[in-house]
Every structure is written in structure tokens, then in C-alpha cells.
PDB file of C-alpha atoms in Angstrom:
ATOM      1  CA  LYS A   1    -118.908 126.482-137.452  1.00  0.00           C
ATOM      2  CA  ILE A   2    -119.373 123.507-135.877  1.00  0.00           C
ATOM      3  CA  PRO A   3    -120.842 123.705-132.384  1.00  0.00           C
ATOM      4  CA  ASP A   4    -117.718 122.075-129.991  1.00  0.00           C
ATOM      5  CA  TYR A   5    -120.579 121.381-127.406  1.00  0.00           C
ATOM      6  CA  ILE A   6    -121.254 118.362-129.626  1.00  0.00           C
ATOM      7  CA  GLY A   7    -118.217 116.624-128.252  1.00  0.00           C
ATOM      8  CA  ASN A   8    -120.007 116.727-124.516  1.00  0.00           C
ATOM      9  CA  LEU A   9    -122.769 114.591-125.911  1.00  0.00           C
ATOM     10  CA  SER A  10    -121.253 111.271-124.617  1.00  0.00           C
ATOM     11  CA  ASN A  11    -124.245 108.909-125.653  1.00  0.00           C
ATOM     12  CA  LEU A  12    -124.850 110.455-128.911  1.00  0.00           C
ATOM     13  CA  THR A  13    -125.067 107.364-131.270  1.00  0.00           C
ATOM     14  CA  ASP A  14    -125.912 109.345-134.479  1.00  0.00           C
ATOM     15  CA  LEU A  15    -124.971 112.436-135.893  1.00  0.00           C
ATOM     16  CA  ARG A  16    -125.342 113.485-139.398  1.00  0.00           C
ATOM     17  CA  LEU A  17    -123.646 116.804-140.462  1.00  0.00           C
ATOM     18  CA  HIS A  18    -123.745 117.048-144.259  1.00  0.00           C
ATOM     19  CA  GLY A  19    -124.764 119.672-146.079  1.00  0.00           C
ATOM     20  CA  ASN A  20    -124.847 122.499-144.261  1.00  0.00           C
ATOM     21  CA  ASN A  21    -122.047 124.722-145.280  1.00  0.00           C
ATOM     22  CA  PHE A  22    -120.394 124.725-142.030  1.00  0.00           C
ATOM     23  CA  ASP A  23    -117.141 126.013-140.651  1.00  0.00           C
ATOM     24  CA  GLY A  24    -114.204 123.778-139.871  1.00  0.00           C
ATOM     25  CA  PRO A  25    -112.188 122.228-138.673  1.00  0.00           C
ATOM     26  CA  ILE A  26    -114.071 119.280-136.542  1.00  0.00           C
ATOM     27  CA  PRO A  27    -113.792 119.926-132.714  1.00  0.00           C
ATOM     28  CA  ALA A  28    -111.063 117.750-130.831  1.00  0.00           C
ATOM     29  CA  SER A  29    -113.762 117.221-128.208  1.00  0.00           C
ATOM     30  CA  PHE A  30    -115.447 114.803-131.364  1.00  0.00           C
ATOM     31  CA  SER A  31    -112.862 112.169-129.810  1.00  0.00           C
ATOM     32  CA  ASN A  32    -115.623 112.128-126.403  1.00  0.00           C
ATOM     33  CA  LEU A  33    -118.254 110.441-129.035  1.00  0.00           C
ATOM     34  CA  VAL A  34    -117.252 107.001-127.795  1.00  0.00           C
ATOM     35  CA  ASN A  35    -120.865 105.766-128.413  1.00  0.00           C
ATOM     36  CA  MET A  36    -120.785 106.986-131.722  1.00  0.00           C
ATOM     37  CA  THR A  37    -122.058 103.981-134.266  1.00  0.00           C
ATOM     38  CA  ASN A  38    -123.062 106.370-137.059  1.00  0.00           C
ATOM     39  CA  LEU A  39    -121.816 109.296-138.173  1.00  0.00           C
ATOM     40  CA  ARG A  40    -121.785 111.643-141.112  1.00  0.00           C
ATOM     41  CA  ILE A  41    -119.668 114.792-141.659  1.00  0.00           C
ATOM     42  CA  GLY A  42    -119.985 116.432-145.363  1.00  0.00           C
ATOM     43  CA  ASP A  43    -119.200 119.428-147.351  1.00  0.00           C
ATOM     44  CA  LEU A  44    -117.158 121.748-144.945  1.00  0.00           C
ATOM     45  CA  THR A  45    -115.049 124.436-145.422  1.00  0.00           C
ATOM     46  CA  GLY A  46    -112.400 126.223-143.638  1.00  0.00           C
ATOM     47  CA  GLU A  47    -109.870 125.096-141.660  1.00  0.00           C
ATOM     48  CA  VAL A  48    -108.456 121.395-142.484  1.00  0.00           C
ATOM     49  CA  SER A  49    -108.601 118.438-139.606  1.00  0.00           C
ATOM     50  CA  SER A  50    -106.892 115.314-138.505  1.00  0.00           C
ATOM     51  CA  LEU A  51    -108.315 111.909-138.471  1.00  0.00           C
ATOM     52  CA  ALA A  52    -107.169 111.735-134.590  1.00  0.00           C
ATOM     53  CA  PHE A  53    -110.694 112.209-133.653  1.00  0.00           C
ATOM     54  CA  VAL A  54    -112.562 109.530-134.694  1.00  0.00           C
ATOM     55  CA  ALA A  55    -109.797 106.934-132.343  1.00  0.00           C
ATOM     56  CA  ASN A  56    -111.969 106.081-129.997  1.00  0.00           C
ATOM     57  CA  MET A  57    -115.659 105.573-131.356  1.00  0.00           C
ATOM     58  CA  THR A  58    -115.074 101.826-131.567  1.00  0.00           C
ATOM     59  CA  LEU A  59    -118.435 101.176-131.966  1.00  0.00           C
ATOM     60  CA  LEU A  60    -118.583 102.842-135.623  1.00  0.00           C
ATOM     61  CA  LYS A  61    -120.972 101.061-137.996  1.00  0.00           C
ATOM     62  CA  THR A  62    -120.655 103.765-140.413  1.00  0.00           C
ATOM     63  CA  LEU A  63    -118.566 106.694-141.188  1.00  0.00           C
ATOM     64  CA  VAL A  64    -118.557 109.328-143.748  1.00  0.00           C
ATOM     65  CA  LEU A  65    -116.349 112.297-144.117  1.00  0.00           C
ATOM     66  CA  ARG A  66    -116.743 113.126-147.834  1.00  0.00           C
ATOM     67  CA  ASN A  67    -115.673 116.469-148.603  1.00  0.00           C
ATOM     68  CA  SER A  68    -114.726 117.233-144.779  1.00  0.00           C
ATOM     69  CA  ARG A  69    -110.868 118.993-145.770  1.00  0.00           C
ATOM     70  CA  ILE A  70    -109.343 115.712-143.824  1.00  0.00           C
ATOM     71  CA  SER A  71    -105.295 116.367-144.023  1.00  0.00           C
ATOM     72  CA  ASP A  72    -104.131 113.293-142.772  1.00  0.00           C
ATOM     73  CA  ASN A  73    -102.275 110.338-143.204  1.00  0.00           C
ATOM     74  CA  LEU A  74    -104.366 107.582-143.398  1.00  0.00           C
ATOM     75  CA  ALA A  75    -101.749 105.108-141.080  1.00  0.00           C
ATOM     76  CA  SER A  76    -102.978 107.516-138.698  1.00  0.00           C
ATOM     77  CA  ALA A  77    -106.114 105.464-138.231  1.00  0.00           C
ATOM     78  CA  ASP A  78    -106.119 102.418-136.594  1.00  0.00           C
ATOM     79  CA  PHE A  79    -109.046 100.589-138.155  1.00  0.00           C
ATOM     80  CA  SER A  80    -108.282  97.328-137.193  1.00  0.00           C
ATOM     81  CA  LYS A  81    -110.336  98.851-133.391  1.00  0.00           C
ATOM     82  CA  PHE A  82    -112.980  99.405-135.608  1.00  0.00           C
ATOM     83  CA  VAL A  83    -114.658  96.230-135.612  1.00  0.00           C
ATOM     84  CA  ASN A  84    -118.245  96.988-136.596  1.00  0.00           C
ATOM     85  CA  LEU A  85    -117.828  99.029-139.141  1.00  0.00           C
ATOM     86  CA  ASN A  86    -119.668  98.245-142.492  1.00  0.00           C
ATOM     87  CA  TYR A  87    -119.603 101.984-144.654  1.00  0.00           C
ATOM     88  CA  LEU A  88    -116.613 103.976-144.960  1.00  0.00           C
ATOM     89  CA  ASP A  89    -115.912 106.958-147.015  1.00  0.00           C
ATOM     90  CA  LEU A  90    -113.724 109.398-147.086  1.00  0.00           C
ATOM     91  CA  SER A  91    -113.101 110.584-150.244  1.00  0.00           C
ATOM     92  CA  PHE A  92    -113.048 114.397-151.738  1.00  0.00           C
ATOM     93  CA  ASN A  93    -110.318 115.329-148.966  1.00  0.00           C
ATOM     94  CA  SER A  94    -106.491 115.324-148.945  1.00  0.00           C
ATOM     95  CA  ILE A  95    -105.652 112.129-147.364  1.00  0.00           C
ATOM     96  CA  THR A  96    -102.369 109.740-148.320  1.00  0.00           C
ATOM     97  CA  GLY A  97    -100.458 106.643-147.704  1.00  0.00           C
ATOM     98  CA  LYS A  98    -102.057 103.404-148.614  1.00  0.00           C
ATOM     99  CA  VAL A  99    -105.216 101.276-147.505  1.00  0.00           C
ATOM    100  CA  SER A 100    -103.630  98.803-144.702  1.00  0.00           C
ATOM    101  CA  PRO A 101    -104.778  94.909-144.706  1.00  0.00           C
ATOM    102  CA  THR A 102    -106.348  95.144-141.575  1.00  0.00           C
ATOM    103  CA  LEU A 103    -109.008  97.563-143.077  1.00  0.00           C
ATOM    104  CA  LEU A 104    -108.660  95.614-146.177  1.00  0.00           C
ATOM    105  CA  ASN A 105    -109.581  92.321-143.096  1.00  0.00           C
ATOM    106  CA  LEU A 106    -112.642  94.066-141.595  1.00  0.00           C
ATOM    107  CA  ASN A 107    -115.414  90.982-141.977  1.00  0.00           C
ATOM    108  CA  THR A 108    -118.179  93.070-141.517  1.00  0.00           C
ATOM    109  CA  LEU A 109    -116.783  95.909-144.305  1.00  0.00           C
ATOM    110  CA  ASN A 110    -119.167  96.603-147.148  1.00  0.00           C
ATOM    111  CA  LEU A 111    -118.234  99.905-148.788  1.00  0.00           C
ATOM    112  CA  LEU A 112    -114.997 101.894-149.207  1.00  0.00           C
TER     113      LEU A 112
END
């Protein structure tokens, strides 16, 4: 299981949790990681997560949630706040909805 206490490390800027076979869900406490610029979580098993935990991570440059058991609508995340985002990988999840124009209009986005 992903340790919940990681969400208390509010000065953390880079976190990589992929290829570890952690059980989900992604802890809600991750919403406290407001200084995060590089977040990579992948290959989770177990319970599903939503995209809600990234809402306050507006400094993100890289967001990789590949195969992280995310089950949500893409519209639930307001990507207009992620003005530094240049790499977004949400592949191999259960995400529904259309890609919003605000996401496509991010000037820094290089990979979607």
C-alpha cells in the first residue's frame, strides 16, 4: 500500500512510485503535496483512485499516472491551473470524457 504519510511531506517536489506493485488507492493526503513538480505513479493494484488529489498541484511539470487504477472523468481535473505542465501520461486507466480545450491550449504541453 502507498504510505499515507507521504502526503505530509509538503515540501516534496519529485516523487516516483512506479514499478513497485503498490496497492491503491492513491492516498487523499497526496492533495497536500502542493510543491510537487514531478509526479510519477504507476503499476498500482487494488482499489481505484480519482484525479481529485492533483487539484492543488498547480506547479506540476510532469504528471505520469500510467496504469494507476484511476477511474474518473477527465473534466474533473481543472487543467487550466497547470500552466507549467509539459508531460501528461494518463494511459492504461479508466478515464472517460473528452480532452478539454483548456488542456490542449496549455502552451508548455509537449506530450499528451
